[in-house]
Amino acid sequence: MEKAEDILPEVLKNIVVQQRELPPLECGAARWVGSWDPGVTFCMGAMHMNAAGVLGRCPEARKAEIRARVESERKRLAGPLAVLALKGGVGFSGFDWSRNESAAKALGAMRRFSEGRPPISGVLLTGPTGLGKTRLLLASHFALLEAGVNSEYVTSPALRRLFRDASSFTEEVAETARGQLDRLVYASAVHADDLGDVEDDQRARGQFTEGIKDLLDRSRAVWAFAVNLSSEEAERHPDLSGKVVSRMQYGAEIVPMEGSDYRLSTATVLR
Ligand SMILES: Nc1ncnc2c1ncn2[C@@H]1O[C@H](COP(=O)(O)OP(=O)(O)OP(=O)(O)O)[C@@H](O)[C@H]1O
Ligand SMILES: [Mg+2]
Ligand SMILES: [Zn+2]
């Protein structure tokens, strides 16, 4: 029998030979080398195609994209992750849910949140310092990112800066901030940490409240919040106000956390 190459014109022969010599693609599709073979799926890098048209995203490209996103978030959040790693651990596993009932409930709520593709209902963790709120939020953020869900993690001070910068007279500053706020609008999941944190700048108060209210009204994401206050305190907090707290509670699983500061339980008191 005649081999395909023997009846092909000279130019196409090169392509066929080249195709055979290239290492196989991890995604299993054929490599695009300039010719269409009907019935064969070609990998174009981001897309898979055949002679009839686009077949979908390349699964290997998608995986690489996810890896890159996780890597860049690990870098951006290296500080808080390092502190957790040093002091009690990072992630869901090893989180001591037996400390009290609210620790178990908070772990359950954040696990459910992080298992959504994307999350379905929001979470509101309230409670004093050192109960693992940040740890649970970061654990969920990375679990979602690794599953390919468009997740964001933002803290109250970062939001404050973004709201301020978004109304800057320097167009470049304003545009960057608006771009970052847009990411929170178009994400599938947002983790907002340290809301209601101490802040003395009275002038920025109104701006923060208005900013977060507007953001929550525009955002398509499902949000998980950690608030450094009790629910009653949160409603009285000038940063948050009833309107903001009401939006945070909308359809959410609320976990009022209690107990002693975990950090203190690891300390040694010398008498
Ligand atoms: N139930 C727990 N099991 C294991 N480690 C815990 C638990 N709760 C807290 N920790 C550890 O205690 C430290 C403080 O936790 P984290 O920063 O998440 O607290 P937080 O509630 O966010 O506090 P703050 O309100 O001050 O921000 C972390 O190192 C965390 O890993
Ligand atoms: Mg915290
Ligand atoms: Zn491919």
CSV table of C-alpha atoms and ligand atoms in Angstrom, one decimal:
chain,number,residue,atom,x,y,z
A,1,MET,CA,0.0,0.0,0.0
A,2,GLU,CA,1.1,3.5,-0.7
A,3,LYS,CA,2.1,5.6,2.3
A,4,ALA,CA,0.3,9.0,2.6
A,5,GLU,CA,3.6,10.8,2.2
A,6,ASP,CA,4.3,9.3,-1.1
A,7,ILE,CA,1.2,10.8,-2.8
A,8,LEU,CA,1.5,14.2,-1.0
A,9,PRO,CA,3.1,17.2,-2.6
A,10,GLU,CA,6.6,18.1,-1.4
A,11,VAL,CA,5.5,20.9,1.0
A,12,LEU,CA,3.0,18.8,2.8
A,13,LYS,CA,5.5,16.0,3.2
A,14,ASN,CA,7.6,18.2,5.3
A,15,ILE,CA,4.7,19.0,7.5
A,16,VAL,CA,3.8,15.3,8.0
A,17,VAL,CA,7.4,14.4,8.8
A,18,GLN,CA,7.7,17.3,11.2
A,19,GLN,CA,4.5,16.4,13.0
A,20,ARG,CA,5.8,12.9,13.5
A,21,GLU,CA,9.0,14.1,15.0
A,22,LEU,CA,7.6,16.5,17.5
A,23,PRO,CA,7.2,15.2,21.0
A,24,PRO,CA,3.6,14.2,21.8
A,25,LEU,CA,1.4,16.8,23.5
A,26,GLU,CA,0.3,16.1,27.0
A,27,CYS,CA,-3.3,16.8,26.2
A,28,GLY,CA,-3.3,14.0,23.6
A,29,ALA,CA,-4.3,16.1,20.6
A,30,ALA,CA,-2.2,16.4,17.5
A,31,ARG,CA,0.1,19.4,17.2
A,32,TRP,CA,-0.9,22.0,14.7
A,33,VAL,CA,1.8,22.2,12.1
A,34,GLY,CA,0.1,24.0,9.3
A,35,SER,CA,-2.2,21.5,7.7
A,36,TRP,CA,-5.7,20.2,8.4
A,37,ASP,CA,-6.3,16.5,8.4
A,38,PRO,CA,-10.0,16.1,8.6
A,39,GLY,CA,-11.1,14.1,11.7
A,40,VAL,CA,-7.9,14.9,13.6
A,41,THR,CA,-8.1,17.1,16.7
A,42,PHE,CA,-5.3,19.7,16.7
A,43,CYS,CA,-4.0,21.6,19.7
A,44,MET,CA,-3.5,25.2,19.0
A,45,GLY,CA,-2.2,26.0,22.5
A,46,ALA,CA,-5.2,27.5,24.1
A,47,MET,CA,-7.8,25.8,21.9
A,48,HIS,CA,-8.5,22.4,20.4
A,49,MET,CA,-9.7,22.5,16.8
A,50,ASN,CA,-10.4,20.2,13.9
A,51,ALA,CA,-11.1,21.0,10.3
A,52,ALA,CA,-14.7,21.8,11.2
A,53,GLY,CA,-13.8,24.4,13.8
A,54,VAL,CA,-13.2,25.1,17.5
A,55,LEU,CA,-13.8,22.1,19.8
A,56,GLY,CA,-13.1,23.7,23.1
A,57,ARG,CA,-10.3,24.7,25.5
A,58,CYS,CA,-7.1,22.7,25.7
A,59,PRO,CA,-7.3,20.9,29.1
A,60,GLU,CA,-3.5,21.2,29.6
A,61,ALA,CA,-3.6,24.9,28.9
A,62,ARG,CA,-6.4,25.3,31.4
A,63,LYS,CA,-4.3,23.3,34.0
A,64,ALA,CA,-1.3,25.5,33.4
A,65,GLU,CA,-3.5,28.6,33.8
A,66,ILE,CA,-4.7,27.4,37.1
A,67,ARG,CA,-1.2,26.6,38.3
A,68,ALA,CA,0.0,30.1,37.3
A,69,ARG,CA,-2.9,31.7,39.2
A,70,VAL,CA,-2.3,29.7,42.3
A,71,GLU,CA,1.4,30.5,42.1
A,72,SER,CA,0.8,34.2,41.8
A,73,GLU,CA,-1.7,34.2,44.7
A,74,ARG,CA,0.8,32.3,46.8
A,75,LYS,CA,3.4,35.0,46.1
A,76,ARG,CA,1.0,37.9,46.7
A,77,LEU,CA,-0.2,36.3,50.0
A,78,ALA,CA,3.2,35.0,51.0
A,79,GLY,CA,3.2,37.2,54.2
A,80,PRO,CA,-0.1,36.0,55.8
A,81,LEU,CA,0.6,32.4,54.6
A,82,ALA,CA,4.0,32.5,56.3
A,83,VAL,CA,2.6,33.8,59.5
A,84,LEU,CA,0.0,31.0,59.5
A,85,ALA,CA,2.6,28.4,58.7
A,86,LEU,CA,4.8,29.5,61.5
A,87,LYS,CA,2.0,29.7,64.1
A,88,GLY,CA,-0.7,27.1,63.8
A,89,GLY,CA,-0.8,25.8,60.3
A,90,VAL,CA,-2.3,26.7,56.9
A,91,GLY,CA,-5.3,25.1,55.3
A,92,PHE,CA,-8.3,23.1,56.4
A,93,SER,CA,-6.4,20.0,57.5
A,94,GLY,CA,-5.1,20.3,61.0
A,95,PHE,CA,-7.6,22.9,61.9
A,96,ASP,CA,-8.7,22.0,65.4
A,97,TRP,CA,-12.5,21.9,65.2
A,98,SER,CA,-12.8,20.2,68.6
A,99,ARG,CA,-11.9,23.5,70.4
A,100,ASN,CA,-15.6,24.3,70.6
A,101,GLU,CA,-18.9,24.0,68.7
A,102,SER,CA,-18.4,27.3,66.8
A,103,ALA,CA,-15.0,26.1,65.5
A,104,ALA,CA,-16.6,23.0,64.1
A,105,LYS,CA,-19.4,25.1,62.5
A,106,ALA,CA,-17.0,27.6,61.0
A,107,LEU,CA,-14.9,24.8,59.5
A,108,GLY,CA,-18.0,23.1,58.1
A,109,ALA,CA,-19.4,26.4,56.6
A,110,MET,CA,-16.1,27.3,54.9
A,111,ARG,CA,-15.6,23.7,53.6
A,112,ARG,CA,-19.1,23.8,52.1
A,113,PHE,CA,-18.3,27.2,50.6
A,114,SER,CA,-15.0,26.0,49.1
A,115,GLU,CA,-16.6,22.9,47.7
A,116,GLY,CA,-19.0,24.9,45.5
A,117,ARG,CA,-18.1,25.1,41.9
A,118,PRO,CA,-18.7,28.1,42.3
A,119,PRO,CA,-20.0,28.5,45.9
A,120,ILE,CA,-23.7,28.8,46.3
A,121,SER,CA,-24.3,30.5,49.6
A,122,GLY,CA,-22.2,33.1,51.4
A,123,VAL,CA,-20.6,32.8,54.8
A,124,LEU,CA,-20.2,35.3,57.6
A,125,LEU,CA,-17.8,34.5,60.3
A,126,THR,CA,-17.9,36.8,63.3
A,127,GLY,CA,-15.9,36.8,66.5
A,128,PRO,CA,-12.9,38.0,68.3
A,129,THR,CA,-9.2,37.6,67.5
A,130,GLY,CA,-7.3,34.4,67.1
A,131,LEU,CA,-10.2,32.0,66.3
A,132,GLY,CA,-8.9,30.9,62.9
A,133,LYS,CA,-11.1,33.2,60.6
A,134,THR,CA,-8.2,34.2,58.3
A,135,ARG,CA,-6.9,30.6,58.2
A,136,LEU,CA,-10.3,29.3,57.1
A,137,LEU,CA,-10.8,32.1,54.5
A,138,LEU,CA,-7.4,31.5,53.0
A,139,ALA,CA,-7.9,27.7,53.0
A,140,SER,CA,-11.1,28.2,51.0
A,141,HIS,CA,-9.5,30.7,48.6
A,142,PHE,CA,-6.8,28.3,47.6
A,143,ALA,CA,-9.1,25.2,47.5
A,144,LEU,CA,-11.3,27.2,45.0
A,145,LEU,CA,-8.4,28.4,43.0
A,146,GLU,CA,-7.0,24.9,42.7
A,147,ALA,CA,-10.4,23.7,41.4
A,148,GLY,CA,-10.3,26.4,38.7
A,149,VAL,CA,-12.9,28.7,40.3
A,150,ASN,CA,-12.2,32.4,39.9
A,151,SER,CA,-11.7,33.3,43.6
A,152,GLU,CA,-10.4,36.5,45.2
A,153,TYR,CA,-9.1,37.2,48.7
A,154,VAL,CA,-9.1,40.8,50.0
A,155,THR,CA,-8.7,42.4,53.4
A,156,SER,CA,-10.4,45.5,54.8
A,157,PRO,CA,-7.3,47.7,54.6
A,158,ALA,CA,-6.8,46.7,51.0
A,159,LEU,CA,-10.4,47.6,50.2
A,160,ARG,CA,-10.0,50.9,52.0
A,161,ARG,CA,-7.0,51.8,49.8
A,162,LEU,CA,-8.9,50.7,46.6
A,163,PHE,CA,-11.9,52.9,47.5
A,164,ARG,CA,-9.6,55.8,48.1
A,165,ASP,CA,-7.6,55.3,45.0
A,166,ALA,CA,-10.6,54.7,42.8
A,167,SER,CA,-11.5,58.4,43.2
A,168,SER,CA,-8.0,59.7,42.8
A,169,PHE,CA,-7.4,62.6,40.5
A,170,THR,CA,-4.4,60.8,39.0
A,171,GLU,CA,-6.2,58.9,36.2
A,172,GLU,CA,-3.6,56.0,36.3
A,173,VAL,CA,-4.1,55.4,40.0
A,174,ALA,CA,-7.8,55.5,39.7
A,175,GLU,CA,-7.9,53.2,36.7
A,176,THR,CA,-5.7,50.6,38.5
A,177,ALA,CA,-7.9,50.6,41.5
A,178,ARG,CA,-11.1,50.4,39.5
A,179,GLY,CA,-9.6,47.5,37.6
A,180,GLN,CA,-8.9,45.7,40.9
A,181,LEU,CA,-12.4,46.4,42.2
A,182,ASP,CA,-13.8,45.0,39.0
A,183,ARG,CA,-12.1,41.7,39.7
A,184,LEU,CA,-14.2,41.5,42.9
A,185,VAL,CA,-17.3,42.3,40.8
A,186,TYR,CA,-16.7,39.6,38.2
A,187,ALA,CA,-15.1,36.9,40.4
A,188,SER,CA,-17.2,33.8,41.3
A,189,ALA,CA,-16.1,33.8,45.0
A,190,VAL,CA,-14.7,36.6,47.1
A,191,HIS,CA,-13.1,36.2,50.6
A,192,ALA,CA,-13.2,39.5,52.5
A,193,ASP,CA,-11.2,39.4,55.7
A,194,ASP,CA,-10.9,41.7,58.7
A,195,LEU,CA,-14.0,43.8,58.1
A,196,GLY,CA,-14.7,46.2,60.8
A,197,ASP,CA,-11.0,46.3,61.8
A,198,VAL,CA,-9.8,49.3,63.9
A,199,GLU,CA,-9.2,52.3,61.8
A,200,ASP,CA,-8.9,55.9,63.0
A,201,ASP,CA,-9.3,57.8,59.8
A,202,GLN,CA,-12.8,59.3,60.3
A,203,ARG,CA,-12.8,60.9,56.9
A,204,ALA,CA,-12.5,57.6,55.1
A,205,ARG,CA,-15.4,56.1,57.0
A,206,GLY,CA,-18.2,57.2,54.7
A,207,GLN,CA,-16.1,56.3,51.7
A,208,PHE,CA,-15.6,52.8,53.0
A,209,THR,CA,-19.2,52.2,53.8
A,210,GLU,CA,-20.4,53.6,50.5
A,211,GLY,CA,-17.7,51.7,48.6
A,212,ILE,CA,-18.5,48.3,50.1
A,213,LYS,CA,-22.2,48.8,49.7
A,214,ASP,CA,-21.8,49.6,46.0
A,215,LEU,CA,-19.3,46.8,45.5
A,216,LEU,CA,-21.7,44.2,47.1
A,217,ASP,CA,-24.6,45.5,45.0
A,218,ARG,CA,-22.6,45.1,41.8
A,219,SER,CA,-20.7,41.9,42.5
A,220,ARG,CA,-21.8,38.7,40.9
A,221,ALA,CA,-19.6,36.7,43.4
A,222,VAL,CA,-20.7,34.8,46.4
A,223,TRP,CA,-18.9,36.3,49.4
A,224,ALA,CA,-17.4,34.8,52.5
A,225,PHE,CA,-16.7,37.5,55.2
A,226,ALA,CA,-14.7,37.4,58.4
A,227,VAL,CA,-15.6,40.2,60.8
A,228,ASN,CA,-13.5,40.9,63.8
A,229,LEU,CA,-16.6,41.7,65.9
A,230,SER,CA,-19.8,40.2,67.3
A,231,SER,CA,-22.9,40.5,65.0
A,232,GLU,CA,-24.3,43.2,67.3
A,233,GLU,CA,-21.1,45.1,67.3
A,234,ALA,CA,-20.9,44.8,63.5
A,235,GLU,CA,-24.2,46.5,63.1
A,236,ARG,CA,-23.1,49.4,65.3
A,237,HIS,CA,-19.7,49.7,63.6
A,238,PRO,CA,-19.4,52.9,61.7
A,239,ASP,CA,-17.5,51.2,58.8
A,240,LEU,CA,-20.3,48.7,58.2
A,241,SER,CA,-23.7,50.0,59.2
A,242,GLY,CA,-26.9,48.1,59.1
A,243,LYS,CA,-27.1,48.4,55.3
A,244,VAL,CA,-23.8,46.7,54.8
A,245,VAL,CA,-24.3,44.1,57.4
A,246,SER,CA,-27.7,43.3,55.9
A,247,ARG,CA,-26.0,42.7,52.5
A,248,MET,CA,-23.4,40.5,54.2
A,249,GLN,CA,-26.1,38.4,55.8
A,250,TYR,CA,-28.1,37.9,52.7
A,251,GLY,CA,-28.5,34.2,52.1
A,252,ALA,CA,-25.4,33.5,54.1
A,253,GLU,CA,-24.5,30.9,56.7
A,254,ILE,CA,-23.7,32.9,59.7
A,255,VAL,CA,-21.3,31.5,62.3
A,256,PRO,CA,-20.8,33.6,65.5
A,257,MET,CA,-17.4,32.2,66.6
A,258,GLU,CA,-16.4,32.2,70.2
A,259,GLY,CA,-13.6,30.9,72.5
A,260,SER,CA,-10.2,32.0,73.5
A,261,ASP,CA,-7.4,33.3,71.3
A,262,TYR,CA,-5.7,30.2,69.8
A,263,ARG,CA,-2.4,32.3,69.7
A,264,LEU,CA,-2.6,32.6,73.5
A,265,SER,CA,-3.0,28.9,73.9
A,266,THR,CA,0.4,28.5,72.3
A,267,ALA,CA,2.1,31.1,74.5
A,268,THR,CA,4.1,30.4,77.6
A,269,VAL,CA,3.4,32.6,80.6
A,270,LEU,CA,6.4,33.0,82.8
A,271,ARG,CA,5.6,33.8,86.4
B,1,LIG,N1,-9.1,25.9,65.6
B,1,LIG,C1,-7.9,26.1,65.3
B,1,LIG,N2,-7.1,25.0,65.0
B,1,LIG,C2,-5.8,25.2,64.7
B,1,LIG,N3,-5.2,26.4,64.6
B,1,LIG,C3,-5.9,27.5,64.8
B,1,LIG,C4,-7.3,27.4,65.2
B,1,LIG,N4,-7.8,28.6,65.4
B,1,LIG,C5,-6.7,29.4,65.1
B,1,LIG,N5,-5.6,28.8,64.8
B,1,LIG,C6,-4.3,29.3,64.5
B,1,LIG,O1,-4.2,30.5,65.2
B,1,LIG,C7,-3.6,31.5,64.5
B,1,LIG,C8,-4.5,32.7,64.4
B,1,LIG,O2,-5.6,32.3,63.5
B,1,LIG,P1,-6.2,33.4,62.5
B,1,LIG,O3,-5.2,34.4,62.1
B,1,LIG,O4,-6.9,32.6,61.4
B,1,LIG,O5,-7.2,34.1,63.5
B,1,LIG,P2,-8.3,35.2,63.2
B,1,LIG,O6,-9.6,34.7,63.7
B,1,LIG,O7,-8.2,35.6,61.8
B,1,LIG,O8,-7.7,36.4,64.1
B,1,LIG,P3,-7.9,38.0,63.9
B,1,LIG,O9,-9.3,38.3,64.2
B,1,LIG,O10,-6.9,38.5,64.9
B,1,LIG,O11,-7.5,38.3,62.5
B,1,LIG,C9,-3.2,30.9,63.2
B,1,LIG,O12,-1.9,30.5,63.2
B,1,LIG,C10,-4.1,29.7,63.0
B,1,LIG,O13,-3.6,28.7,62.3
B,2,MG,MG,-7.7,37.4,60.7
B,3,ZN,ZN,-4.1,20.8,23.9
